[in-house]
Structure formats: structure tokens, C-alpha cells
């Protein structure tokens, strides 16, 4: 099944993002065969990151949450809010 995860960053997130980008990409890289779409959300007409979107294939919502919660960005408290939904393409 496909799932979409929408994550909203905390304000003033640039330091966390810059410091942990390589670790975040290494974590996400483990799941490239299951990721259908992913990337940052931007503030309107600006180049500042506001959060992220991830659409991936998984057996359950619990499996998706395990992936998200093991991300270095999550562990550092980057995301203020997140939503997870089953998704039909």
C-alpha cells in the first residue's frame, strides 16, 4: 500500500537541516526502492524549507512511522507536526 507523510518543520530550522542533511539522506537512501516521491516543501515564493513530503510503499502505517521516527531529522526535533495517510495513486 502507498502512504503519504506530510511533515512541517519547526521555525528557524536551517541549522538542524544543514547539520543533519547527510545523515537524513543516508537514512532515506535505505528506502529508495520503496519511495515513489519525496522532497522538501518551501515557504511561498521563498527558498526556505517549510517541511517535507514523502510517498512510499509499505506494509502498514506502523512501518512508515518506524522509518520516519528513525530519521535523524525526527530525532533532532526538526518536525513540529506530521500527518500520515494511506494513499491511492
C-alpha positions as CSV (number, residue, x, y, z in Angstrom):
1,X,0.0,0.0,0.0
2,X,1.1,3.6,-0.6
3,X,1.3,6.1,2.2
4,X,1.9,9.8,2.2
5,X,3.7,11.6,5.0
6,X,3.5,15.4,5.3
7,X,5.9,16.9,7.8
8,X,6.0,20.6,9.0
9,X,9.3,22.0,10.2
10,X,9.8,24.0,13.4
11,X,10.6,27.7,12.8
12,X,14.2,28.6,12.3
13,X,15.1,25.1,11.1
14,X,18.1,25.9,8.9
15,X,20.8,24.9,11.4
16,X,19.2,21.4,12.0
17,X,18.7,20.8,8.3
18,X,22.2,21.8,7.3
19,X,23.9,19.9,10.2
20,X,21.9,16.7,9.6
21,X,21.4,16.7,5.8
22,X,23.9,14.0,5.0
23,X,22.6,11.7,7.8
24,X,19.0,12.3,6.7
25,X,19.9,11.5,3.1
26,X,21.7,8.3,4.2
27,X,18.7,7.2,6.2
28,X,16.2,7.9,3.3
29,X,18.6,6.3,0.9
30,X,17.9,2.9,2.5
31,X,14.4,3.1,1.2
32,X,14.8,4.3,-2.4
33,X,13.3,1.2,-3.8
34,X,10.1,2.0,-1.9
35,X,9.9,5.8,-2.2
36,X,7.7,7.0,-5.0
37,X,8.1,10.7,-4.4
38,X,9.8,12.8,-1.8
39,X,11.3,16.2,-1.2
40,X,11.1,19.5,0.7
41,X,8.1,21.8,0.9
42,X,9.0,25.5,0.5
43,X,7.6,28.7,2.0
44,X,5.6,30.7,-0.6
45,X,7.9,32.1,-3.2
46,X,10.9,31.7,-1.0
47,X,13.8,29.2,-0.9
48,X,13.3,28.4,2.8
49,X,12.3,24.9,3.6
50,X,8.9,24.5,5.5
51,X,8.8,20.7,5.8
52,X,8.7,17.7,3.5
53,X,6.5,15.2,1.7
54,X,7.2,11.5,1.3
55,X,5.1,9.0,-0.6
56,X,6.3,5.4,-0.1
57,X,5.2,1.8,-0.3
58,X,4.9,-0.1,3.0
59,X,3.1,-3.0,4.5
60,X,1.5,-0.8,7.2
61,X,1.3,2.7,8.7
62,X,3.3,1.4,11.7
63,X,6.1,0.5,9.3
64,X,6.1,4.0,7.8
65,X,6.2,5.5,11.4
66,X,9.2,3.4,12.2
67,X,11.0,4.8,9.1
68,X,10.1,8.4,10.0
69,X,10.9,8.1,13.7
70,X,14.4,6.6,12.9
71,X,15.2,9.7,10.7
72,X,17.9,11.9,12.2
73,X,15.7,14.9,11.5
74,X,13.0,13.4,13.7
75,X,15.4,12.5,16.4
76,X,16.7,16.2,16.4
77,X,13.2,17.6,16.7
78,X,13.0,19.2,13.3
79,X,9.4,18.4,12.6
80,X,6.8,20.3,14.6
81,X,3.9,18.3,13.1
82,X,3.3,15.3,10.8
83,X,0.5,13.6,9.1
84,X,0.3,10.1,7.7
85,X,-2.4,8.9,5.3
86,X,-2.9,5.8,3.2
87,X,-2.8,7.0,-0.4
88,X,-4.3,5.8,-3.8
89,X,-2.4,6.8,-6.9
